[in-house]
Amino acid sequence: MQTPLKTTLSINGTRHEIEGDARLTLLDALRDHLGLTGSKKGCDHGQCGACTVLLNGRRVNSCLTLLCMHDGDEVTTIEGLGTPDTPSDLQRAFVDRDGMQCGYCTPGQICSATAMIEEIRQGWPSHASEGLEGEVAPTPAEIAERMSGNLCRCGCYPNIVDAIADVIAEEGP
Amino acid sequence: MNRHHKMDSADRQNRLDGMAQGLIGTDVPRPDGMAKATGTATYAAEERREGMLHGVLVRATVPGGRVADVDTDALAKALGDDVTVITDARLLQVPAQGTDGKAPPQGPDLVHYVGQPLALVVAPSFEVARHGARLLGIRYEGGEEGHFDPEDDATPTELRDKKTVDIGDLDAAMAKAAHSVDAVWRTPGHVSAAMEPHAAVAWWEGEHLTVRSALQMLKFNRDELADALGIPAENVRLLAPFVGGGFGSKLGISHEAVGAAIAARQLGRPVRVVLSRQQVFEAVMRRSETRQHLRLCADEEGRLTGIGHDCLVSNLPGQDFAEPVIQGSRFAYAAPNRHLSLRLARVNRTCAGSVRAPGEAVGLTALENAMDELAEAIGIDPVELRLRNVPEEDPTDGKPFSSMMMAEVLREGARRFDWQRRNPIPALRREGDPRREWLRGMGMSLLVRGNILDEAEARVRLLPAEDGAPVRAEVETDMTDIGTGSYAVLSQIAAEMLGLPMERVTTRLGDSALPPSPGSGGSWGAGSSGSSVYLACLELRTRLARALGCDEGELTLRDGQATGGNHSRPLAELLDGGTIEAVGHIEPGKTAKERRQATYGAQFAEVEVSRHTGEVRVRRMLGVFAAGRILNSRTARSQCLGGMTFGIGMALSEELEHDPRDGHLVNRDFAGYHIPVNADVPQLEVHLMEERDPWANPMQSKGIGELGICGAAAAITNAIHNATGARVRDYPATPDRVLAAMAVAN
Ligand code: FES
Ligand code: FES
């Protein structure tokens, strides 16, 4: 048997000390150890994005990283972005635009979009951008390109793009 | 008291149109939307039980034979006795097929395909169970040669006689036709690939078993699970309040629920079993690959004189399910000479079963490609060709249509898409300049899908005003919402019928203890379950009318106020502190046999194809749909978006690949099996047409969940032809195939 490892990290602003198997992924720690089941497991292989969380502000696939690698890190999950009573703008926009059907990819989409909007603001270029320098125009093609790490089998992509575009338009660049 | 209705005659009362709340058909948001957006909606694997153990299934690495020995030495040495290995004879060989209601083939000692689960390893943590599953040593014996290629001459096949349609003389019609098409299409296997992998958490209380699982049809699943375990169905309760997509993959009880239930019983603790993504690919249903021989012939004016559609599909030996490829060809177009047949090859590949719109999804695709080729051969517009062949009655059995919108969807789609801009000469032949990499083309296809009503029950309760809270309603049924919008639609029907705002209706679903429904599948969910809710509400309205002193027909219910026969009183007063409830029960009847009921759609796509790489990008896509009364325009639209997106995947990227030596699935994850990503899908346009189908059900609605995929891929491949002149008849149209077809065409 493996000796459990202790990891201390901040999740949604709260400090957690978790003892777990060295092979425990960040995703399984969230879901099975802390009961933060908003982050979903669609593939466990970094292929679907359902497990997307924010790690020190950047989006990552939490199934692809082990908990024990994150001592001292700050993690934000879908639960940390908003609640049914106090949803974030993106959470509200996803509901307004029906950016979901079964809802299984939705938390990952929203976490991903939260970080993605910030990436656009900071001018990170993508394959769909006009060039490498300067401001990025948040066109549907740009949003779609940057959201392509989050699979949705229900086929909500057009609504997801609309929801994100709404939030970018409301909040300004 | 209950209200029962059997659909024996057309219902032209259109009662829903006369209601006053003004909700039906509108785009009210899903009541469950915010729970999903905030991660508070929980799915099967997220059920937390005290002392829960974790199970991981072990897969067969050979395609046949018998398990001679399961060696647990290595496992015991590494992991000690924390780990239990279960090889119970009740473990499933394959999941149940949709609506089976009985156990599928069981007994993990006999192997039929690579990836078949053979044992369950249970441990205190997922990490240890997964490790244990790797250490299990399985020795096989025997295993005479299996068959792995459906088209190999040595592979046994059987004709599905009952499906054969043979009317007139197709050979003669082909021989003397002015124009004809005679070619073979192939579609590869597909998977549903719902984003939530199959999962079950099982626990026992005495003789009573509860399983939280990812399932589409609880009424059938309960019987299947009980039968598999050898216990009475009354002792089984299934819970599936949220299901992360289904598309057919969760129709029947599967390995994880049976394994978890057996392990939980044996170990006296709750057990969770979740399939890995690879196991979902290998051990759950695939859509069969198809080989489709299409023959179409027409006169000078483009009137079809014959349709031939002869197909080969596959499944495991012993399985009855055969992808019903020719289902749509039975009635899509009029033609006096018809030959339709279906042949089933027996291969040792993952079990074949339902994937979104079995039959029409692939069958219409090939038919609609053939129609495009025929239009080109005749030299008429593809929309016009279809309009010239609208059938007046079901051309196979002569039944009248219930209501049919084929011409309307075609015309409306052509208008909205600006189809007249399409140049019938492929862009490549027009644009000689090779520096212009991207070639544009437009294509279209007709979509059809049969409509089904199934028996369903629902309970609706009106609760009195309490503690300052106003009158509320509750809807209860074992129906599931797999993303389809059942929570929204059922609440909406009750709210409309009872004159309450949406937020005053709560719908409870996904619990086998609630009144039975046929579940989610075959696009029958909203129509069947919705009708049972409608009937229960009709009964409640009758009682409210009596209390008010008028006929139900005169009663107007709106915003909690009842009006009728010169009276007007708040519902709260009529209920007088009491609760009233009724069960509605709908049953299919004569209308199912007397009329051909079908939904229609037309899709239009504009693509760009790289002349150098063969890459295809869908730039624009429109779907126009007619499916009777639309109950919720928002969730209906989303269902159509989903179907169209499946269509893009089918056209361009989705393909199961089997190793020819042992049939094993080579691409069993999302890195190898490419479902569309966001950037593959343009901002799709959906238009829903007004229609009422009085023969379908008392709401005049028809199913819409599968219509969007039925032939969708053909609009894209027809557009590829319009761009490049290439005819890709082997799906999907990947760059290599497009380039090869371009070389042939030009
Ligand atoms: S579960 Fe992490 S990417 Fe799929
Ligand atoms: S909403 Fe079902 S997978 Fe995206």
CSV table of C-alpha atoms and ligand atoms in Angstrom, one decimal, chain A residues 98-106 109 150-157 160, chain B residues 30 36 43 193-196 243-247 482-483 675, ligand 2:
chain,number,residue,atom,x,y,z
A,98,ASP,CA,-29.3,27.6,-22.8
A,99,GLY,CA,-25.6,27.0,-23.0
A,100,MET,CA,-26.3,23.5,-21.5
A,101,GLN,CA,-28.4,20.5,-22.0
A,102,CYS,CA,-27.3,17.6,-19.9
A,103,GLY,CA,-25.1,20.0,-17.9
A,104,TYR,CA,-22.2,17.6,-17.5
A,105,CYS,CA,-19.7,19.7,-19.4
A,106,THR,CA,-21.1,22.9,-18.1
A,109,GLN,CA,-17.1,25.2,-19.8
A,150,ASN,CA,-14.1,21.7,-23.7
A,151,LEU,CA,-16.1,19.1,-25.4
A,152,CYS,CA,-19.9,19.2,-25.3
A,153,ARG,CA,-21.6,16.1,-26.8
A,154,CYS,CA,-25.0,17.7,-26.4
A,155,GLY,CA,-23.9,20.2,-29.0
A,156,CYS,CA,-24.4,23.5,-27.1
A,157,TYR,CA,-21.5,25.2,-28.8
A,160,ILE,CA,-22.0,28.7,-25.3
B,30,ARG,CA,-34.8,25.2,-17.8
B,36,LYS,CA,-26.1,22.8,-13.7
B,43,TYR,CA,-24.8,13.0,-11.2
B,193,ALA,CA,-20.1,9.4,-26.2
B,194,ALA,CA,-22.3,11.1,-23.6
B,195,MET,CA,-20.0,13.3,-21.6
B,196,GLU,CA,-20.9,11.5,-18.3
B,243,VAL,CA,-28.0,12.2,-16.3
B,244,GLY,CA,-25.1,13.6,-18.2
B,245,GLY,CA,-26.3,12.7,-21.7
B,246,GLY,CA,-27.5,9.5,-23.1
B,247,PHE,CA,-28.1,9.4,-26.9
B,482,ILE,CA,-30.8,13.6,-20.0
B,483,GLY,CA,-30.4,17.1,-21.3
B,675,ILE,CA,-16.5,14.4,-31.8
C,2,FES,S1,-24.4,19.9,-22.0
C,2,FES,FE1,-24.2,17.8,-22.2
C,2,FES,S2,-22.2,17.6,-22.7
C,2,FES,FE2,-22.4,19.7,-22.8
